[in-house]
């Protein structure tokens, strides 16, 4: 396993990230019909994505369905193999980074202790033939971290932390509600004391009242256990409540990153403004006129320049011919738009 220093990665010593993603790409081949099935193109699900995740931070990843949010986080954690790019992770907090993309399956195993995932659907992500205790204990058993009485005590401890009673561990998933099942999924992700957790639409399948409980639970666990989250979501209200910074994705690329309040109050990219304008307003006395969404870009046939240009009312000839790069428009606030300052 190769280790990389801060100097080799090229990140500042003043604020080293826990995770540094650089130029991440994940392409899926498009093949012709017929016997030979030749490759005729690529679906660029994730295209040159770069961002940092800092310690004890929650980074929101937002965008329309199909923009590449889930593919990005699944690729980082190697549920999908990289097409290209780097994802440097500091598992021990000692400044020694490993690249997820270059690790073998065997080398990935010990890193699973430090990087875990909470899945979207609490109904299909739990094995219906296993008890809750077995589901939560399974990571500890696989990694050989506990056995016997110590294993039972650790399972009881994490169940209490997520708001479940230890006596529930002998029941099966079908006996629980959606919110309780998601708490079981959270317990399974946190039982090995990870440093980095991906929450992939972790509350989208839950009722609104249950969403609030799970969001507050995740926030409390973040502070109690010193966690860092990538929080994938499409509900902007949830993102504003729980996240410290937000990255906006469109057609496989990040178009804007900034502190949560800055991005919500002063969005710089036209696509970010479209997303915010499309969010419903919880006020029965205010009439809302949704903006014209236009046609969503086809990741298998992207335009030559900015992917959002066909939908953008401010697009110029340069936007249609050149892909804009992320650039800083204010401290900690970057956007991939030549008109960002004017916004």
C-alpha positions as semicolon CSV with decimal commas, in nm:
position;residue;x (nm);y (nm);z (nm)
1;X;0,000;0,000;0,000
2;X;0,143;0,335;-0,106
3;X;0,124;0,634;0,128
4;X;0,126;0,998;0,016
5;X;0,228;1,307;0,210
6;X;0,064;1,649;0,200
7;X;0,345;1,778;-0,024
8;X;0,297;1,499;-0,275
9;X;-0,075;1,567;-0,301
10;X;-0,027;1,944;-0,315
11;X;-0,261;2,050;-0,034
12;X;-0,189;2,326;0,220
13;X;-0,047;2,228;0,557
14;X;-0,262;2,489;0,733
15;X;-0,585;2,296;0,674
16;X;-0,524;1,940;0,554
17;X;-0,844;1,761;0,448
18;X;-0,958;1,419;0,557
19;X;-1,046;1,336;0,196
20;X;-0,905;1,504;-0,116
21;X;-1,073;1,409;-0,445
22;X;-0,885;1,512;-0,760
23;X;-1,011;1,476;-1,117
24;X;-1,240;1,182;-1,040
25;X;-1,400;1,023;-1,348
26;X;-1,642;0,735;-1,383
27;X;-1,754;0,651;-1,737
28;X;-1,991;0,374;-1,840
29;X;-1,945;0,238;-2,194
30;X;-2,219;0,270;-2,456
31;X;-2,219;-0,034;-2,683
32;X;-2,381;-0,096;-3,018
33;X;-2,654;-0,356;-3,067
34;X;-2,570;-0,684;-3,228
35;X;-2,333;-0,972;-3,174
36;X;-2,001;-0,784;-3,146
37;X;-2,128;-0,502;-2,919
38;X;-1,861;-0,248;-3,008
39;X;-1,806;0,048;-2,780
40;X;-1,947;0,359;-2,949
41;X;-1,925;0,611;-2,666
42;X;-1,935;0,677;-2,293
43;X;-2,187;0,793;-2,038
44;X;-1,984;1,043;-1,838
45;X;-2,157;0,986;-1,507
46;X;-1,874;1,156;-1,313
47;X;-1,641;1,384;-1,506
48;X;-1,331;1,545;-1,349
49;X;-1,480;1,601;-1,005
50;X;-1,253;1,760;-0,742
51;X;-1,329;1,865;-0,384
52;X;-1,202;1,840;-0,026
53;X;-1,377;1,706;0,284
54;X;-1,238;1,840;0,612
55;X;-1,236;1,680;0,953
56;X;-1,563;1,706;1,153
57;X;-1,738;1,859;0,849
58;X;-2,061;1,774;0,669
59;X;-2,034;1,835;0,295
60;X;-2,364;1,832;0,107
61;X;-2,378;1,699;-0,249
62;X;-2,689;1,819;-0,432
63;X;-2,833;1,823;-0,782
64;X;-3,108;1,677;-0,998
65;X;-3,167;1,304;-1,026
66;X;-2,910;1,153;-1,259
67;X;-2,649;1,426;-1,210
68;X;-2,392;1,181;-1,067
69;X;-2,418;1,234;-0,690
70;X;-2,454;0,871;-0,585
71;X;-2,211;0,751;-0,852
72;X;-1,951;0,995;-0,717
73;X;-1,965;0,870;-0,358
74;X;-1,990;0,504;-0,459
75;X;-1,683;0,544;-0,679
76;X;-1,487;0,715;-0,400
77;X;-1,558;0,421;-0,167
78;X;-1,479;0,175;-0,448
79;X;-1,824;0,024;-0,475
80;X;-1,751;0,117;-0,839
81;X;-1,405;0,117;-0,992
82;X;-1,244;0,444;-1,098
83;X;-1,214;0,531;-1,466
84;X;-0,947;0,783;-1,368
85;X;-0,862;1,035;-1,098
86;X;-0,757;1,022;-0,734
87;X;-0,928;1,005;-0,396
88;X;-0,673;1,059;-0,118
89;X;-0,790;0,958;0,230
90;X;-0,615;0,995;0,567
91;X;-0,751;0,694;0,763
92;X;-0,544;0,740;1,080
93;X;-0,529;1,120;1,098
94;X;-0,148;1,114;1,088
95;X;-0,099;1,291;0,754
96;X;-0,038;0,969;0,560
97;X;-0,284;0,951;0,271
98;X;-0,385;0,648;0,066
99;X;-0,545;0,662;-0,278
100;X;-0,871;0,466;-0,288
101;X;-0,840;0,425;-0,664
102;X;-0,513;0,232;-0,666
103;X;-0,586;-0,010;-0,380
104;X;-0,648;-0,379;-0,438
105;X;-0,951;-0,555;-0,290
106;X;-0,733;-0,691;-0,010
107;X;-0,584;-0,349;0,069
108;X;-0,932;-0,196;0,084
109;X;-1,048;-0,425;0,366
110;X;-0,874;-0,247;0,659
111;X;-0,986;0,093;0,524
112;X;-1,350;-0,011;0,558
113;X;-1,307;0,041;0,932
114;X;-1,249;0,413;0,872
115;X;-1,489;0,474;0,579
116;X;-1,850;0,355;0,587
117;X;-2,178;0,417;0,405
118;X;-2,543;0,464;0,504
119;X;-2,767;0,351;0,219
120;X;-3,079;0,515;0,083
121;X;-3,339;0,240;0,118
122;X;-3,372;0,106;0,474
123;X;-3,596;-0,176;0,346
124;X;-3,358;-0,336;0,093
125;X;-3,025;-0,259;0,265
126;X;-3,089;-0,495;0,561
127;X;-3,079;-0,873;0,527
128;X;-3,430;-0,997;0,620
129;X;-3,289;-1,335;0,732
130;X;-3,057;-1,185;0,994
131;X;-3,148;-1,047;1,334
132;X;-3,068;-0,685;1,418
133;X;-2,789;-0,798;1,650
134;X;-2,629;-1,005;1,376
135;X;-2,658;-0,722;1,121
136;X;-2,489;-0,470;1,350
137;X;-2,227;-0,718;1,474
138;X;-2,132;-0,845;1,126
139;X;-1,868;-0,575;1,050
140;X;-1,696;-0,642;1,383
141;X;-1,694;-1,016;1,315
142;X;-1,561;-0,977;0,959
143;X;-1,277;-0,751;1,074
144;X;-1,204;-0,956;1,386
145;X;-1,248;-0,656;1,616
146;X;-1,460;-0,817;1,887
147;X;-1,603;-1,150;1,995
148;X;-1,804;-1,303;2,276
149;X;-1,908;-1,068;2,556
150;X;-1,717;-0,771;2,409
151;X;-1,909;-0,810;2,084
152;X;-2,244;-0,812;2,265
153;X;-2,151;-0,506;2,470
154;X;-2,040;-0,310;2,161
155;X;-2,365;-0,393;1,977
156;X;-2,571;-0,285;2,278
157;X;-2,371;0,037;2,308
158;X;-2,418;0,144;1,946
159;X;-2,790;0,052;1,945
160;X;-2,842;0,281;2,244
161;X;-2,648;0,559;2,067
162;X;-2,883;0,548;1,767
163;X;-3,194;0,544;1,984
164;X;-3,282;0,174;1,985
165;X;-3,321;-0,062;2,281
166;X;-3,065;-0,344;2,320
167;X;-3,346;-0,598;2,356
168;X;-3,440;-0,527;1,992
169;X;-3,128;-0,711;1,872
170;X;-3,307;-1,049;1,861
171;X;-3,577;-0,921;1,627
172;X;-3,576;-0,924;1,247
173;X;-3,589;-0,614;1,021
174;X;-3,953;-0,673;0,917
175;X;-4,061;-0,592;1,275
176;X;-3,942;-0,230;1,249
177;X;-4,066;0,089;1,087
178;X;-3,872;0,270;0,814
179;X;-3,716;0,515;1,059
180;X;-3,611;0,235;1,295
181;X;-3,461;0,039;1,005
182;X;-3,256;0,340;0,904
183;X;-3,130;0,367;1,262
184;X;-3,020;0,003;1,233
185;X;-2,835;0,094;0,912
186;X;-2,669;0,385;1,091
187;X;-2,567;0,157;1,378
188;X;-2,412;-0,089;1,133
189;X;-2,214;0,193;0,967
190;X;-2,088;0,335;1,297
191;X;-2,016;0,018;1,496
192;X;-1,647;0,019;1,390
193;X;-1,592;0,387;1,484
194;X;-1,527;0,518;1,131
195;X;-1,385;0,864;1,065
196;X;-1,567;0,919;0,735
197;X;-1,931;0,831;0,653
198;X;-2,123;0,870;0,328
199;X;-2,498;0,922;0,378
200;X;-2,646;0,850;0,035
201;X;-2,999;0,994;0,039
202;X;-3,022;0,856;0,393
203;X;-3,355;1,027;0,474
204;X;-3,529;1,054;0,135
205;X;-3,730;0,731;0,183
206;X;-3,863;0,839;0,525
207;X;-4,166;1,037;0,637
208;X;-4,103;1,404;0,705
209;X;-4,136;1,376;1,083
210;X;-3,904;1,075;1,087
211;X;-3,660;1,259;0,860
212;X;-3,620;1,529;1,124
213;X;-3,542;1,270;1,392
214;X;-3,281;1,093;1,179
215;X;-3,120;1,421;1,068
216;X;-3,087;1,537;1,428
217;X;-2,947;1,194;1,522
218;X;-2,681;1,217;1,247
219;X;-2,588;1,567;1,360
220;X;-2,558;1,459;1,725
221;X;-2,346;1,156;1,631
222;X;-2,119;1,377;1,422
223;X;-2,030;1,587;1,728
224;X;-2,022;1,297;1,975
225;X;-1,802;1,069;1,762
226;X;-1,602;1,327;1,563
227;X;-1,738;1,215;1,225
228;X;-1,708;1,368;0,880
229;X;-2,001;1,322;0,638
230;X;-2,065;1,348;0,268
231;X;-2,440;1,400;0,271
232;X;-2,605;1,324;-0,063
233;X;-2,954;1,473;-0,091
234;X;-3,201;1,648;-0,317
235;X;-3,399;1,816;-0,039
236;X;-3,240;2,159;-0,008
237;X;-3,410;2,229;0,325
238;X;-3,245;1,923;0,478
239;X;-2,908;2,021;0,328
240;X;-2,929;2,371;0,471
241;X;-3,006;2,234;0,816
242;X;-2,729;1,975;0,848
243;X;-2,443;2,074;0,613
244;X;-2,144;2,305;0,664
245;X;-2,059;2,335;0,293
246;X;-2,245;2,240;-0,023
247;X;-2,124;2,113;-0,362
248;X;-2,371;2,143;-0,653
249;X;-2,348;1,885;-0,933
250;X;-2,481;1,901;-1,286
251;X;-2,426;1,644;-1,563
252;X;-2,145;1,471;-1,376
253;X;-1,948;1,783;-1,284
254;X;-1,938;2,011;-0,979
255;X;-2,049;2,360;-1,082
256;X;-2,036;2,537;-0,744
257;X;-1,899;2,480;-0,393
258;X;-1,934;2,709;-0,096
259;X;-2,037;2,753;0,268
260;X;-2,399;2,659;0,312
261;X;-2,532;3,006;0,403
262;X;-2,327;3,176;0,131
263;X;-2,450;2,937;-0,134
264;X;-2,814;2,967;-0,028
265;X;-2,811;3,346;0,013
266;X;-2,574;3,435;-0,275
267;X;-2,577;3,155;-0,536
268;X;-2,330;3,227;-0,815
269;X;-2,401;2,964;-1,080
270;X;-2,725;2,985;-1,286
271;X;-2,795;2,619;-1,218
272;X;-2,772;2,672;-0,841
273;X;-3,017;2,962;-0,872
274;X;-3,252;2,736;-1,072
275;X;-3,239;2,469;-0,801
276;X;-3,311;2,719;-0,524
277;X;-3,593;2,880;-0,721
278;X;-3,752;2,537;-0,773
279;X;-3,763;2,456;-0,401
280;X;-4,115;2,489;-0,256
281;X;-4,181;2,773;-0,011
282;X;-4,363;2,664;0,311
283;X;-4,604;2,958;0,307
284;X;-4,967;2,910;0,192
285;X;-5,008;3,284;0,131
286;X;-4,727;3,305;-0,123
287;X;-4,788;3,187;-0,478
288;X;-4,493;3,020;-0,641
289;X;-4,417;3,027;-1,013
290;X;-4,159;2,754;-1,084
291;X;-3,895;2,844;-1,341
292;X;-3,885;2,667;-1,677
293;X;-3,649;2,372;-1,610
294;X;-3,556;2,315;-1,974
295;X;-3,406;1,990;-2,101
296;X;-3,172;1,798;-1,870
297;X;-2,833;1,727;-2,029
298;X;-2,770;1,378;-2,165
299;X;-2,456;1,241;-1,997
300;X;-2,399;1,019;-2,300
301;X;-2,406;1,310;-2,544
302;X;-2,291;1,625;-2,368
303;X;-2,260;1,956;-2,558
304;X;-1,916;2,089;-2,651
305;X;-1,901;2,366;-2,389
306;X;-2,081;2,412;-2,058
307;X;-2,335;2,133;-2,012
308;X;-2,583;2,382;-1,865
309;X;-2,553;2,628;-2,155
310;X;-2,863;2,500;-2,346
311;X;-3,074;2,576;-2,035
312;X;-2,896;2,893;-1,924
313;X;-3,055;3,231;-2,008
314;X;-2,714;3,402;-1,978
315;X;-2,508;3,165;-2,195
316;X;-2,266;3,330;-2,439
317;X;-2,083;3,190;-2,740
318;X;-1,784;3,115;-2,516
319;X;-2,006;2,912;-2,282
320;X;-2,115;2,695;-2,575
321;X;-1,760;2,624;-2,691
322;X;-1,546;2,605;-2,373
323;X;-1,600;2,406;-2,053
324;X;-1,569;2,652;-1,761
325;X;-1,345;2,547;-1,473
326;X;-1,414;2,602;-1,104
327;X;-1,257;2,928;-0,983
328;X;-1,272;3,117;-0,656
329;X;-1,510;3,413;-0,655
330;X;-1,494;3,471;-0,277
331;X;-1,303;3,309;0,009
332;X;-1,411;2,945;0,017
333;X;-1,667;2,998;-0,262
334;X;-1,597;2,862;-0,612
335;X;-1,812;2,839;-0,924
336;X;-1,769;2,714;-1,280
337;X;-1,926;3,009;-1,459
338;X;-1,764;3,313;-1,631
339;X;-2,054;3,531;-1,509
340;X;-2,032;3,420;-1,145
341;X;-1,914;3,759;-1,015
342;X;-2,206;3,936;-1,179
343;X;-2,449;3,694;-1,013
